[in-house]
Amino acid sequence: MTKILVTGGAGYIGSHAVVELAQAGFQPVIIDNFSNSQESAVAGIEAILGTAVPLHRIDCGDAAALRQVFETEKDIKGVIHFAAYKAVGESVAKPLAYFQNNVGSLLTLLEVMKEAGVENLVFSSSCTVYGVPDALPVTEATPTKPASSPYGRTKQMCEDIVHDVSGAPDNQIRTILLRYFNPIGAHESAKIGELPLGVPNNLVPFITQTAAGIREKLTVYGTDYDTPDGSCIRDYIHVVDLAKAHVVAVQRLLDHKASDTVETFNVGTGHGNTVLEVVHTFEEVSGQKLNVELGPRRPGDVPAIYADATKAEQVLGFKTETSLADSLASSWKWQQTLAK
Ligand code: WQD
């Protein structure tokens, strides 16, 4: 089976990608330092697959340890690089940690891939690179804007690094950059899902924890935006759909179908939903009435962003399949499993 290294493979998106890779016939190999994930996620993956998955407990920024993995695992044919810190607010408080980890681990990975002759990379980027877009929906040609956080800047820097490395005369690495929108939901088995450590930054885990009584109330950050109901608009994509996009991207690279050494794709549903629509949809699918407070805007929030998902559909043949309602239902099922 074709071996694919998944850095951050015990994380929220990484764990779902490991499952989809294995079920598509690949041999995933997990690298994770568990700085922002839990070993229980690996147990959940193995329970879904019914088999063990090779795991290396190392930091991607540790070149010697990473070299050792490439040597031990021998015939790695591609890498999906998820490992990164991803909390916008935290990045403002800890910029050095974000640059060191998010940028440093990519630099180390590219160096070791070059030494090992591994040529295929899928990189976890983010719609954050668009900043506050002038027009919606955003396409891959929409100019990136100055990021509003160190986290967003690390994603922009990583994309630039990939482009520069790919432009070097001796470069052999082909990369697909996937710009995620807002991942939500959990695997239908409820054996893996989002495990926010501490108080959740993101909307959906905060909603499910409020519904579960862990949080006293949900605050909607701003209802005076220029949107249909005044709350922010985002493109909420089910995490399994997002994981499947990575399998398609890896296969495209392995089949040498990429039209350029770097290809970029938005990975979203192509639809926008407001925060209040998410809240109301959750209440409908869960039967739980949320304690909601309409609060002030959160600094740094983009008023509205959602994807033009045409390119992924036309070039990758990828299209999301899961509705907002079904995504939220899977989040609620996962939260209820956690409570047990
Ligand atoms: C969504 C909307 C909030 C919490 C960030 C990163 C992005 C990705 C996902 C990593 C916003 C509102 C939230 C709450 C609320 N991270 N909200 N009450 O900020 O769009 O994206 O996380 O890949 O790169 O930028 O996601 O879930 O934090 O917020 O009203 O308690 O929900 O204001 O409008 P965001 P989010």
Tab-separated table of C-alpha atoms in Angstrom, residues 60-191:
chain	number	residue	atom	x	y	z
A	60	CYS	CA	8.044	18.026	13.104
A	61	GLY	CA	10.480	20.784	13.932
A	62	ASP	CA	12.999	18.210	15.201
A	63	ALA	CA	14.999	17.478	12.026
A	64	ALA	CA	16.912	14.519	13.457
A	65	ALA	CA	13.726	12.851	14.689
A	66	LEU	CA	11.965	13.552	11.392
A	67	ARG	CA	14.898	12.098	9.403
A	68	GLN	CA	14.658	9.014	11.575
A	69	VAL	CA	10.974	8.593	10.671
A	70	PHE	CA	11.713	8.856	6.944
A	71	GLU	CA	14.483	6.287	7.340
A	72	THR	CA	12.400	3.927	9.474
A	73	GLU	CA	9.318	4.135	7.283
A	74	LYS	CA	11.440	3.869	4.116
A	75	ASP	CA	9.025	4.163	1.150
A	76	ILE	CA	6.992	7.257	2.099
A	77	LYS	CA	5.427	8.515	-1.157
A	78	GLY	CA	3.813	11.695	0.106
A	79	VAL	CA	3.196	13.928	3.099
A	80	ILE	CA	0.104	15.736	4.345
A	81	HIS	CA	1.263	18.499	6.684
A	82	PHE	CA	-1.399	19.398	9.260
A	83	ALA	CA	0.849	19.938	12.275
A	84	ALA	CA	0.474	23.582	13.356
A	85	TYR	CA	-1.053	25.748	16.059
A	86	LYS	CA	-4.343	27.210	14.863
A	87	ALA	CA	-5.952	29.516	17.422
A	88	VAL	CA	-6.215	33.078	16.137
A	89	GLY	CA	-6.493	34.711	19.560
A	90	GLU	CA	-3.703	32.600	21.065
A	91	SER	CA	-1.399	33.566	18.187
A	92	VAL	CA	-1.716	37.237	19.158
A	93	ALA	CA	-0.550	36.370	22.670
A	94	LYS	CA	2.163	33.916	21.570
A	95	PRO	CA	3.494	35.036	18.153
A	96	LEU	CA	6.958	33.511	18.609
A	97	ALA	CA	5.526	30.072	19.376
A	98	TYR	CA	3.322	30.333	16.270
A	99	PHE	CA	6.138	31.368	13.934
A	100	GLN	CA	8.534	28.831	15.437
A	101	ASN	CA	6.054	25.971	15.201
A	102	ASN	CA	4.018	26.730	12.107
A	103	VAL	CA	6.810	28.093	9.910
A	104	GLY	CA	9.678	26.188	11.511
A	105	SER	CA	8.044	22.789	11.127
A	106	LEU	CA	7.352	23.421	7.444
A	107	LEU	CA	10.968	24.447	6.813
A	108	THR	CA	12.226	21.317	8.564
A	109	LEU	CA	9.770	19.107	6.706
A	110	LEU	CA	10.737	20.537	3.300
A	111	GLU	CA	14.428	20.024	4.097
A	112	VAL	CA	13.965	16.424	5.162
A	113	MET	CA	11.634	15.650	2.230
A	114	LYS	CA	14.296	16.980	-0.141
A	115	GLU	CA	16.994	14.826	1.466
A	116	ALA	CA	14.748	11.764	1.384
A	117	GLY	CA	13.609	12.367	-2.209
A	118	VAL	CA	9.915	12.509	-1.245
A	119	GLU	CA	8.180	14.595	-3.875
A	120	ASN	CA	4.502	14.983	-2.926
A	121	LEU	CA	3.170	17.437	-0.356
A	122	VAL	CA	-0.354	18.493	0.602
A	123	PHE	CA	-0.274	21.568	2.826
A	124	SER	CA	-2.959	22.690	5.252
A	125	SER	CA	-3.628	26.330	4.479
A	126	SER	CA	-6.581	28.481	5.440
A	127	CYS	CA	-9.096	31.001	4.099
A	128	THR	CA	-7.507	33.298	6.661
A	129	VAL	CA	-4.965	34.183	3.963
A	130	TYR	CA	-7.694	36.218	2.221
A	131	GLY	CA	-8.041	38.631	5.151
A	132	VAL	CA	-11.157	40.793	4.661
A	133	PRO	CA	-12.113	40.091	1.030
A	134	ASP	CA	-13.381	42.932	-1.195
A	135	ALA	CA	-15.782	40.619	-3.011
A	136	LEU	CA	-17.516	37.325	-2.267
A	137	PRO	CA	-17.296	34.447	-2.813
A	138	VAL	CA	-13.492	34.256	-2.762
A	139	THR	CA	-11.748	32.377	-5.547
A	140	GLU	CA	-8.160	31.116	-5.524
A	141	ALA	CA	-7.314	34.213	-7.589
A	142	THR	CA	-8.717	36.563	-4.949
A	143	PRO	CA	-5.727	38.576	-3.763
A	144	THR	CA	-4.537	37.706	-0.278
A	145	LYS	CA	-4.693	40.590	2.194
A	146	PRO	CA	-2.519	41.385	5.190
A	147	ALA	CA	-3.474	38.788	7.777
A	148	SER	CA	-5.242	39.980	10.907
A	149	SER	CA	-3.278	37.681	13.216
A	150	PRO	CA	0.123	36.016	13.569
A	151	TYR	CA	-1.691	32.717	12.883
A	152	GLY	CA	-2.937	34.009	9.535
A	153	ARG	CA	0.506	35.414	8.773
A	154	THR	CA	2.096	32.003	9.366
A	155	LYS	CA	-0.258	30.489	6.789
A	156	GLN	CA	0.605	33.218	4.275
A	157	MET	CA	4.324	32.801	4.960
A	158	CYS	CA	4.077	29.034	4.552
A	159	GLU	CA	2.358	29.429	1.179
A	160	ASP	CA	5.114	31.827	0.080
A	161	ILE	CA	7.807	29.417	1.309
A	162	VAL	CA	6.246	26.572	-0.673
A	163	HIS	CA	6.181	28.744	-3.811
A	164	ASP	CA	9.809	29.852	-3.370
A	165	VAL	CA	11.095	26.353	-2.630
A	166	SER	CA	9.182	25.037	-5.636
A	167	GLY	CA	10.769	27.673	-7.847
A	168	ALA	CA	14.315	26.627	-7.036
A	169	PRO	CA	16.091	24.940	-9.984
A	170	ASP	CA	16.791	21.737	-8.082
A	171	ASN	CA	13.274	21.430	-6.660
A	172	GLN	CA	11.569	18.072	-7.004
A	173	ILE	CA	8.627	18.665	-4.642
A	174	ARG	CA	5.110	19.163	-6.019
A	175	THR	CA	2.653	20.732	-3.582
A	176	ILE	CA	-1.097	21.170	-3.374
A	177	LEU	CA	-2.155	23.986	-1.036
A	178	LEU	CA	-5.636	23.438	0.402
A	179	ARG	CA	-7.257	26.591	1.787
A	180	TYR	CA	-9.758	25.375	4.384
A	181	PHE	CA	-12.807	27.315	5.372
A	182	ASN	CA	-14.431	26.474	8.701
A	183	PRO	CA	-14.182	22.776	9.556
A	184	ILE	CA	-17.013	21.457	11.766
A	185	GLY	CA	-18.609	18.130	12.671
A	186	ALA	CA	-17.258	14.709	13.549
A	187	HIS	CA	-16.980	11.207	12.095
A	188	GLU	CA	-20.363	9.420	11.993
A	189	SER	CA	-19.009	6.788	14.426
A	190	ALA	CA	-18.455	9.538	17.044
A	191	LYS	CA	-15.137	7.805	17.806
